[in-house]
Coordinates of C-alpha atoms in Angstrom, one line a residue:
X87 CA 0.0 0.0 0.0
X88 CA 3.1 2.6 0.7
X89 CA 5.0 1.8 -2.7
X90 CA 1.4 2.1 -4.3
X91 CA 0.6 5.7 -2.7
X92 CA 4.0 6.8 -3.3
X93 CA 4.3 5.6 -7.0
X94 CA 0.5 7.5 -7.4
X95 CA 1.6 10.9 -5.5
X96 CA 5.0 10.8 -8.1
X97 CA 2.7 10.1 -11.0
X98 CA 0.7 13.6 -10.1
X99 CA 4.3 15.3 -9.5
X100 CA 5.3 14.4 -12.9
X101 CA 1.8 15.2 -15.0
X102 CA 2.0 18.2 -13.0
X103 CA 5.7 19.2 -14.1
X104 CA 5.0 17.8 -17.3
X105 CA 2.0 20.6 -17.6
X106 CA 4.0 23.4 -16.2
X107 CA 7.0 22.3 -19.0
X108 CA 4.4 22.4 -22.0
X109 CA 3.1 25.3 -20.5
X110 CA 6.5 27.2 -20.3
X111 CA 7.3 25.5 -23.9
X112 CA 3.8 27.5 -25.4
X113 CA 4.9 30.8 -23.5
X114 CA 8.3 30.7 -25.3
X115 CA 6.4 29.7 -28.7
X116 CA 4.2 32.5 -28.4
X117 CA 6.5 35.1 -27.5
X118 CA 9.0 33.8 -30.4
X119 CA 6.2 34.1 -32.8
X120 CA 5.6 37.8 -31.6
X121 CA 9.3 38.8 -32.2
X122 CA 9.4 37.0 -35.4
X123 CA 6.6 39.1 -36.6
X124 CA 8.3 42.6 -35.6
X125 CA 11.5 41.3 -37.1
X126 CA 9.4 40.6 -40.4
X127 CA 7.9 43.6 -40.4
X128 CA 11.4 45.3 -40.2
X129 CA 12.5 43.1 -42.9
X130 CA 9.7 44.3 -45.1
X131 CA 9.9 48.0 -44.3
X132 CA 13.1 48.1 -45.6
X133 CA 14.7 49.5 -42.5
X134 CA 16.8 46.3 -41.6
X135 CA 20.2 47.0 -40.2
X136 CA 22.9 44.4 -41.1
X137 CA 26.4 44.7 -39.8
X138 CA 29.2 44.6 -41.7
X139 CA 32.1 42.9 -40.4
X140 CA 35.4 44.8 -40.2
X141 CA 38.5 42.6 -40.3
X142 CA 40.9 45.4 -39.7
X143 CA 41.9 48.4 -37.4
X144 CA 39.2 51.3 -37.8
X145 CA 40.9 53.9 -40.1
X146 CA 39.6 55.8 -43.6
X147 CA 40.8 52.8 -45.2
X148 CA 39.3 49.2 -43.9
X149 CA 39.0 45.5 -44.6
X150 CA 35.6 44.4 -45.1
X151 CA 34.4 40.8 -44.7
X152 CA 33.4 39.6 -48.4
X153 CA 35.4 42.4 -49.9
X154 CA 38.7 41.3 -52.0
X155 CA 40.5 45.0 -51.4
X156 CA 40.7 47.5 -49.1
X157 CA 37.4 50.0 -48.7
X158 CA 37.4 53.9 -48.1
X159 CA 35.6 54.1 -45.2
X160 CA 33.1 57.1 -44.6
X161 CA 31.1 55.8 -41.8
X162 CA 32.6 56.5 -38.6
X163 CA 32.5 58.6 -35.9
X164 CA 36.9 58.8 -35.9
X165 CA 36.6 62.3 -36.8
X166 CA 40.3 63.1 -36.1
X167 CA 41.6 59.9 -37.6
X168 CA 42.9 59.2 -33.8
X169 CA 41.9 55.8 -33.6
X170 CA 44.7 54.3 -35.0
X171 CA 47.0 57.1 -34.6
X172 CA 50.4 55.3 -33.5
X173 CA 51.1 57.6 -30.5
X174 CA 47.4 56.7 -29.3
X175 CA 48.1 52.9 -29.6
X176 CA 51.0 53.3 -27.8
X177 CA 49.9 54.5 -24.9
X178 CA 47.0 52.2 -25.0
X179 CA 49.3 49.4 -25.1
X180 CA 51.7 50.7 -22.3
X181 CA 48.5 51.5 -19.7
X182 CA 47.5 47.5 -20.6
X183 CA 51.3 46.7 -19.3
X184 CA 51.3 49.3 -16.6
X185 CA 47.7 48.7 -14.8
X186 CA 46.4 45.4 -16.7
X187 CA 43.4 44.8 -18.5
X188 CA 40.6 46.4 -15.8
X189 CA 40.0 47.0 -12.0
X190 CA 37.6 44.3 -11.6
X191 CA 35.1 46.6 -9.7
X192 CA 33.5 50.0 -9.6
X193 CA 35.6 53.8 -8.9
X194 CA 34.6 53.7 -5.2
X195 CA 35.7 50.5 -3.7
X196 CA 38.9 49.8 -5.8
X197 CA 38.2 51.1 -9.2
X198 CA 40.4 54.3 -9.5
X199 CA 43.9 54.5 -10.5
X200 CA 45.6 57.7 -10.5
X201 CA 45.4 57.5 -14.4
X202 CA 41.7 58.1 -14.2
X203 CA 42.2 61.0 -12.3
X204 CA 45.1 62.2 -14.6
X205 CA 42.8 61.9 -17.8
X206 CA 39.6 63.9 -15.7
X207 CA 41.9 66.9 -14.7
X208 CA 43.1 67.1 -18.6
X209 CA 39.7 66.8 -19.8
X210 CA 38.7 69.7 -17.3
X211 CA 41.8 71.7 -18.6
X212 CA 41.0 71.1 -22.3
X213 CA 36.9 72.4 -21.6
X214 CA 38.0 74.7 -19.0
X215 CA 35.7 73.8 -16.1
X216 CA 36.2 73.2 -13.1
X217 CA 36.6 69.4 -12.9
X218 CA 35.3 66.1 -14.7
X219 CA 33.8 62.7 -13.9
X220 CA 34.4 59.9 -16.4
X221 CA 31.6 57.7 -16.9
X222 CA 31.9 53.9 -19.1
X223 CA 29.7 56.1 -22.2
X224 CA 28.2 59.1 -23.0
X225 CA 24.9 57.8 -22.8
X226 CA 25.5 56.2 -19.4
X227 CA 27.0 60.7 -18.7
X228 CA 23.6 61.3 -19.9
X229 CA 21.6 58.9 -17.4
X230 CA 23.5 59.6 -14.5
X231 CA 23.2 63.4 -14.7
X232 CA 19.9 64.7 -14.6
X233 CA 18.4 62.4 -11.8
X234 CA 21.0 63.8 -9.7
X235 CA 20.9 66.9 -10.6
X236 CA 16.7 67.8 -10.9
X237 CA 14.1 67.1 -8.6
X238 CA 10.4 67.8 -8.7
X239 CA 10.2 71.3 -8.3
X240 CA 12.7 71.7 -10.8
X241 CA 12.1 72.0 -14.8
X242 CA 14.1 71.0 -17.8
X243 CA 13.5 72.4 -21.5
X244 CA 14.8 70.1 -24.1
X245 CA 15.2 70.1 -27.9
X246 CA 12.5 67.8 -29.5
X247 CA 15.4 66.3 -31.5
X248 CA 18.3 65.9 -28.8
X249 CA 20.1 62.5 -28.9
X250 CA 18.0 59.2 -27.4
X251 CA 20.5 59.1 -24.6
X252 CA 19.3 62.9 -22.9
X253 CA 15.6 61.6 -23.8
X254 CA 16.5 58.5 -21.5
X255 CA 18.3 60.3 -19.0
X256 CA 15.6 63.1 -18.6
X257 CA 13.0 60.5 -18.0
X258 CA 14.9 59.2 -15.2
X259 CA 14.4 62.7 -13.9
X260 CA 11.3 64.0 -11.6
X261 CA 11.5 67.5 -12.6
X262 CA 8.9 68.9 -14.9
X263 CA 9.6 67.9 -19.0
X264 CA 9.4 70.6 -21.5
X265 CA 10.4 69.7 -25.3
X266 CA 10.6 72.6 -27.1
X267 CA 11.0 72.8 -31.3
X268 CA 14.0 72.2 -32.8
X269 CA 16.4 74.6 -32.7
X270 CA 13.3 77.1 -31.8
X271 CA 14.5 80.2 -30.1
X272 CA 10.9 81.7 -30.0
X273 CA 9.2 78.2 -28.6
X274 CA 12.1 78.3 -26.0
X275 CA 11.3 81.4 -24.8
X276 CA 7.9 80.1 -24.5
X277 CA 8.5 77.4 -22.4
X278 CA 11.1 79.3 -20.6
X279 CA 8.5 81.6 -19.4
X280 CA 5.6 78.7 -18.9
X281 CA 8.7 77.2 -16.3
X282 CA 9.1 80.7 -14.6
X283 CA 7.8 78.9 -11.2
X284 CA 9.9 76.3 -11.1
X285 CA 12.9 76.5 -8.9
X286 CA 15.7 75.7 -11.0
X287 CA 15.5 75.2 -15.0
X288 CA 18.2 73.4 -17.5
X289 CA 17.4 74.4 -21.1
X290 CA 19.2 70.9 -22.8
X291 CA 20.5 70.4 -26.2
X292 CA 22.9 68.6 -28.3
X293 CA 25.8 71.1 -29.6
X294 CA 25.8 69.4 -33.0
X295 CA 22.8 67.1 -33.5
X296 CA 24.1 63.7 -35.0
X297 CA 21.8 62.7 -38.0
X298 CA 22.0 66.0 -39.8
X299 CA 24.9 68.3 -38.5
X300 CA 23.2 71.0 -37.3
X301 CA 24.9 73.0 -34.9
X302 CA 22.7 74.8 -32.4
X303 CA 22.2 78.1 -31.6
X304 CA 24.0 78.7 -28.0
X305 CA 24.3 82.4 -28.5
X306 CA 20.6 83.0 -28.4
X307 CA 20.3 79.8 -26.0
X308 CA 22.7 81.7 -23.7
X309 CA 20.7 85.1 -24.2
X310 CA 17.7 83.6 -23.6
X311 CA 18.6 81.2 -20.1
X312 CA 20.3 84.3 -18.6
X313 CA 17.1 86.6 -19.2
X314 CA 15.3 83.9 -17.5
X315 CA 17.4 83.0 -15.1
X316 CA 18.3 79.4 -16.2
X317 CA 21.3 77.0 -17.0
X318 CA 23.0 75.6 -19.7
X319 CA 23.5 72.5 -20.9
X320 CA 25.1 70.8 -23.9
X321 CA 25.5 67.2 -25.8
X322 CA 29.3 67.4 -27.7
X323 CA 30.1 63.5 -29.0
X324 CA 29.9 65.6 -32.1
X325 CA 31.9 68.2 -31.8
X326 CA 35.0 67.3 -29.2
X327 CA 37.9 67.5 -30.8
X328 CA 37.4 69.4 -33.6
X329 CA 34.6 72.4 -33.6
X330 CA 36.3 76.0 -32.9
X331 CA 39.6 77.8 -33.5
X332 CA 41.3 75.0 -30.8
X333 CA 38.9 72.0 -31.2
X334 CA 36.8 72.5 -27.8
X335 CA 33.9 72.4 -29.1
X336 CA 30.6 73.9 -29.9
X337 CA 30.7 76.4 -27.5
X338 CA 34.2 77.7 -28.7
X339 CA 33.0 77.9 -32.4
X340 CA 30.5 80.2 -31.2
X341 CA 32.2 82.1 -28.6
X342 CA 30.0 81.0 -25.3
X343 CA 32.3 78.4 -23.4
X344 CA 31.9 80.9 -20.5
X345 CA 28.1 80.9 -20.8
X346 CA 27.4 77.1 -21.0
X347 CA 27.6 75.6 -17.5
X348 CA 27.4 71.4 -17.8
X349 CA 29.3 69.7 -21.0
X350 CA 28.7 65.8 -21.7
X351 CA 30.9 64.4 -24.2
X352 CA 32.6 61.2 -25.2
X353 CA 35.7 59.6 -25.6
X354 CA 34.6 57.2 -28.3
X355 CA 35.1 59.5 -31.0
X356 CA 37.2 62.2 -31.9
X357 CA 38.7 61.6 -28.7
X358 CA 40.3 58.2 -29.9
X359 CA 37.5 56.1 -30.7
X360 CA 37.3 53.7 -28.0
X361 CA 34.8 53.9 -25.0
X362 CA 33.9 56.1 -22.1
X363 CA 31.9 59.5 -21.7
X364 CA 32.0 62.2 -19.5
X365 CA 30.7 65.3 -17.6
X366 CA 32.5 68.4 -17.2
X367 CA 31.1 71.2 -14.9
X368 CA 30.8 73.1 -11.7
X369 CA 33.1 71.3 -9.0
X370 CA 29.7 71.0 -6.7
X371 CA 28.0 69.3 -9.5
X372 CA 30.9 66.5 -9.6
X373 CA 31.1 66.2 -6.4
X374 CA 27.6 65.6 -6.0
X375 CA 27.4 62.9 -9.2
X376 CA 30.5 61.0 -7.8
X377 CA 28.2 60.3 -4.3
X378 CA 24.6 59.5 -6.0
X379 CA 25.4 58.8 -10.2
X380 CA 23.8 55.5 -10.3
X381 CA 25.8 55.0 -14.0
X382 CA 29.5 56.0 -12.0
X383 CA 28.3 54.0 -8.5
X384 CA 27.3 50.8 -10.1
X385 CA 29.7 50.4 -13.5
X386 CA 33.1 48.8 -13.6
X387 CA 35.6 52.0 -13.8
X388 CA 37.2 52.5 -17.7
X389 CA 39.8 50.4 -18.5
X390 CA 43.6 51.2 -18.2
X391 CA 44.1 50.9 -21.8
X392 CA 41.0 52.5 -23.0
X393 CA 41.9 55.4 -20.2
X394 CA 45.8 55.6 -21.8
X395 CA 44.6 56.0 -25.7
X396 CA 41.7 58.9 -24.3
X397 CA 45.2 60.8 -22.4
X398 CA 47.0 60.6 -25.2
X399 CA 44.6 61.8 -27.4
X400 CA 43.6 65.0 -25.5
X401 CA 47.6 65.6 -24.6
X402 CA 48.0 66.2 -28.6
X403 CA 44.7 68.1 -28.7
X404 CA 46.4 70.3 -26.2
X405 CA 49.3 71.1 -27.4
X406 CA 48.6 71.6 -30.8
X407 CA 45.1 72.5 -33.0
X408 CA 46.7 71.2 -36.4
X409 CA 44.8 68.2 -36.9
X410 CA 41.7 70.0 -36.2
X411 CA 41.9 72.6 -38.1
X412 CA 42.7 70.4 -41.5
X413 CA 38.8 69.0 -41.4
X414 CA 36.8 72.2 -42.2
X415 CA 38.4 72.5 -46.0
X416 CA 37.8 68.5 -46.6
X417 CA 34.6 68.8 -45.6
X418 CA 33.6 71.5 -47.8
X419 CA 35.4 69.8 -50.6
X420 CA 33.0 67.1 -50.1
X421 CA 29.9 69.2 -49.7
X422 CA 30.1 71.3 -52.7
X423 CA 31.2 68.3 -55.1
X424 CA 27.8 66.4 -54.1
X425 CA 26.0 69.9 -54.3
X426 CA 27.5 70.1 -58.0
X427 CA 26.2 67.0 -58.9
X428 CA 22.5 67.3 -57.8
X429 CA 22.3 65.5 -54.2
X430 CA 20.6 67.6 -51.3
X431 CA 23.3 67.2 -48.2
X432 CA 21.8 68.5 -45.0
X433 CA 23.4 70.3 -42.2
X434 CA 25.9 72.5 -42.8
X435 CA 29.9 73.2 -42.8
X436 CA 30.3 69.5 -40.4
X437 CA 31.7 66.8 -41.2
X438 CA 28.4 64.9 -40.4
X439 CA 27.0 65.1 -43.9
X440 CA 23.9 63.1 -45.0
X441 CA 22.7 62.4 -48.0
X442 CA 18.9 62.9 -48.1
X443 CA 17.5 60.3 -49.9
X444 CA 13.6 60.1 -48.2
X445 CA 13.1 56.3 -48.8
X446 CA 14.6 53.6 -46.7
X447 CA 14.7 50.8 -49.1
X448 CA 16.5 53.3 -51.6
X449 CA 19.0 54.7 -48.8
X450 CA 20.1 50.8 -48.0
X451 CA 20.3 49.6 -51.8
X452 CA 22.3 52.6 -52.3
X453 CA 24.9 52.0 -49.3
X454 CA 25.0 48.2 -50.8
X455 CA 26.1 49.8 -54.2
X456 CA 28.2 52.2 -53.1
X457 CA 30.4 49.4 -50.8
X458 CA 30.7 47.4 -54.6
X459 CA 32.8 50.0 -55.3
X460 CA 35.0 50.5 -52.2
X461 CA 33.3 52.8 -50.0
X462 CA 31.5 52.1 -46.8
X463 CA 28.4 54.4 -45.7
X464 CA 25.5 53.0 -44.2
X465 CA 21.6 54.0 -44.6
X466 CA 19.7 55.3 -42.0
X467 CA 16.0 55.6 -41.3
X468 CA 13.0 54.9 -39.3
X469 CA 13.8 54.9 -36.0
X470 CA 16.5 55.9 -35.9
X471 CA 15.6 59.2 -38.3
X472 CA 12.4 60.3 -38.6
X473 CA 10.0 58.4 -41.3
X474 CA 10.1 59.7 -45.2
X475 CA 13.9 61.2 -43.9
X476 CA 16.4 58.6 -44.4
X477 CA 19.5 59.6 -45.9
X478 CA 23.3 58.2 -46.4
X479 CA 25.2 59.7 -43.5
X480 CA 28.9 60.1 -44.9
X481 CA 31.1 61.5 -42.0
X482 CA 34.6 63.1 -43.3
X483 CA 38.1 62.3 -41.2
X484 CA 41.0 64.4 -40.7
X485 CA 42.9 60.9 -42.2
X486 CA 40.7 61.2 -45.6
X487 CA 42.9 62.4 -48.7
X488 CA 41.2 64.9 -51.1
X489 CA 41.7 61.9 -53.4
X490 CA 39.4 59.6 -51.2
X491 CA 36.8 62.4 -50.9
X492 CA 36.8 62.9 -54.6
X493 CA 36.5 58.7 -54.7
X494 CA 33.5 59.0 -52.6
X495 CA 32.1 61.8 -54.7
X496 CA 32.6 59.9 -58.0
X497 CA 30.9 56.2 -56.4
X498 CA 27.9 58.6 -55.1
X499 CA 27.3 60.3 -58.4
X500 CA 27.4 56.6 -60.3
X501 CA 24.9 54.8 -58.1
X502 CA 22.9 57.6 -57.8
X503 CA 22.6 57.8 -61.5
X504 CA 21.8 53.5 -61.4
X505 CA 18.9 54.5 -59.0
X506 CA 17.5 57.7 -60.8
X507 CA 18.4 60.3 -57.6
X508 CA 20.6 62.1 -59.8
X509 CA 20.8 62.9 -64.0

């Protein structure tokens, strides 16, 4: 009677985890089925995003998986051409041998070395503010600041069309949400005087906004936040390095580097092309983001090499504004060739310069074309630019010859003529 009642009660265990099993089993069908139908929907838009695969050192001139010879490369965010500058390397390779490959662990406990500290007091120098507080990205800068920062009877004002990472970072916020129009000085105003009762207000933007490389207007920004009592803040992963007379930025091009109080920017561009963000500001505010920046308290510190290539790149933006200076004539070069031959490029006098297009399907076929013959660009569209705007975002280096731009120029003007966007 005991073997009986215990073989009966393990029978009902086993239809019983047996049921729970096909019931798991239809859970994970289902939601497979639902994420194959998104991806198919992608698929069909047009607006799928491959990756390439790179089989050499990021540079203007790359290896490509599938691709017999070497491919201009017009895609990248390596603005300077520091990425695989030798001197950058180097000190990448000596910080690996020096400190190892990482800490292991978070700034607080035993995460900083005094190179971190080295490379925040020379990215303070090169903004001129008062100090600096590196973050693993520029979107984690962007998380970790405004939380901190903002509380509910406070109010930000941000452009409609600022990067994904401030719209992430302000909804992490309590304080009251404004978007005002792009680039708007009237609609700021607007919303600058709806905030009047709020106790402190941060009108946000990007310094140069990313998909189409327009650079915004801090002098009326500035006019307007001091009329009204509020601060500045500004978004330069696309402008470090190599906007203004000395490369510091948006706010040096336009003569307000006094008048903007919080800079987030990034190291994983012009700034060497690796990893890591940062926030530059009042010493109070860094202070204050080192005790409660969730992003900085709860992420492994930058690693030693990554830290060593980021010095080394600011110590040459420091003591010389050569190879910043040599991108303003290449990127006109480029510009006014394309404009020549019929193709609308938006923004205007950056290096970030996209090739309106409109259709998705027609912006990917085109970058397909265009890597056929040795240049690499990339179509963008929905969501990452608005529907009915995607474009061919070609992005000129400091490393790029006048004869790769002229390249470029001539592989645009062929395929566009294959696909009927230019006579």
């Amino acid at each position: 009677m005991l073997w009986a009642g215990l073989n009966s009660a393990a029978r009902g265990v086993l239809r019983s985890s047996a049921s729970a099993l096909n019931r798991s089993y239809a859970a994970v069908a289902e939601a497979r089925a639902v994420l194959e139908s998104e991806l198919d929907g992608i698929r069909a838009a047009g607006t799928w995003k491959a990756e390439r695969i790179i089989t050499s050192k990021q540079g203007p001139h790359i290896n490509v998986d599938g691709s017999r010879s070497s491919i201009l490369n017009f895609c990248a965010n390596n603005y300077l051409g520091l990425s695989s500058h030798p001197e950058v390397v180097q000190a990448g390779i000596d910080a690996l041998k020096s400190y190892g490959a990482g800490l292991s662990s978070v700034r607080f406990i035993c995460g900083t070395q005094d190179l971190h500290k080295n490379l925040e007091q020379k990215l303070a120098e090169f903004h001129e503010r008062e100090d600096c507080i590196l973050y693993a990205s520029c979107f984690d800068a962007n998380a970790g600041l405004f939380e901190v920062l903002l509380g509910p009877d406070d109010a930000v004002l941000s452009d409609e069309l600022n990067h994904a990472s401030i719209i992430d970072g302000i909804r992490l916020c309590r304080a009251k949400r404004l978007r005002y129009k792009h680039m708007d000085l009237s609609d700021l105003e607007n919303k600058l005087k709806e905030s009047q009762s709020s106790r402190m207000r941060l009108v946000v933007t990007d310094g140069v906004f990313s998909m189409d490389g327009d650079v915004a207007p801090l002098t009326g920004i500035c006019d307007l936040a001091e009329q009204y009592g509020a601060m500045v803040f500004i978004d330069e992963c696309h402008a470090t390095g190599f906007l203004g007379p000395r490369g510091r930025g948006t706010d040096e091009l336009l003569g307000v580097m006094d008048r903007v109080h919080i800079v987030n920017s990034t190291l994983g561009k012009a700034l060497g092309g690796a990893a890591g963000g940062y926030t530059v500001g009042p010493k109070p505010l860094i202070d204050l983001l080192r005790q409660r920046s969730r992003p900085y308290l709860f992420s492994n510190s930058l690693p030693p090499p990554v830290v060593g290539c980021a010095t080394r790149a600011v110590e040459l933006l420091l003591a010389s504004n050569e190879i910043s200076q040599s991108m303003t004539a290449k990127t006109m070069r480029f510009r006014n060739k394309m404009t020549q031959a019929g193709f609308t490029i938006a923004g205007s006098a950056h290096p970030i310069c996209p090739v309106m297009l409109g259709d998705a399907r027609l912006a990917s076929l085109m970058a397909d074309d265009m890597l056929k013959l040795g240049v690499y660009v990339i179509g963008f569209s929905f969501p990452v630019v608005p529907k009915g705007k995607a474009r061919i975002r070609v992005q000129i280096s400091a490393a790029h010859t006048n004869e790769d731009i002229d390249h470029c120029v001539d592989a645009f003007i062929q395929t566009g003529r294959k696909h009927g966007v230019v006579s």
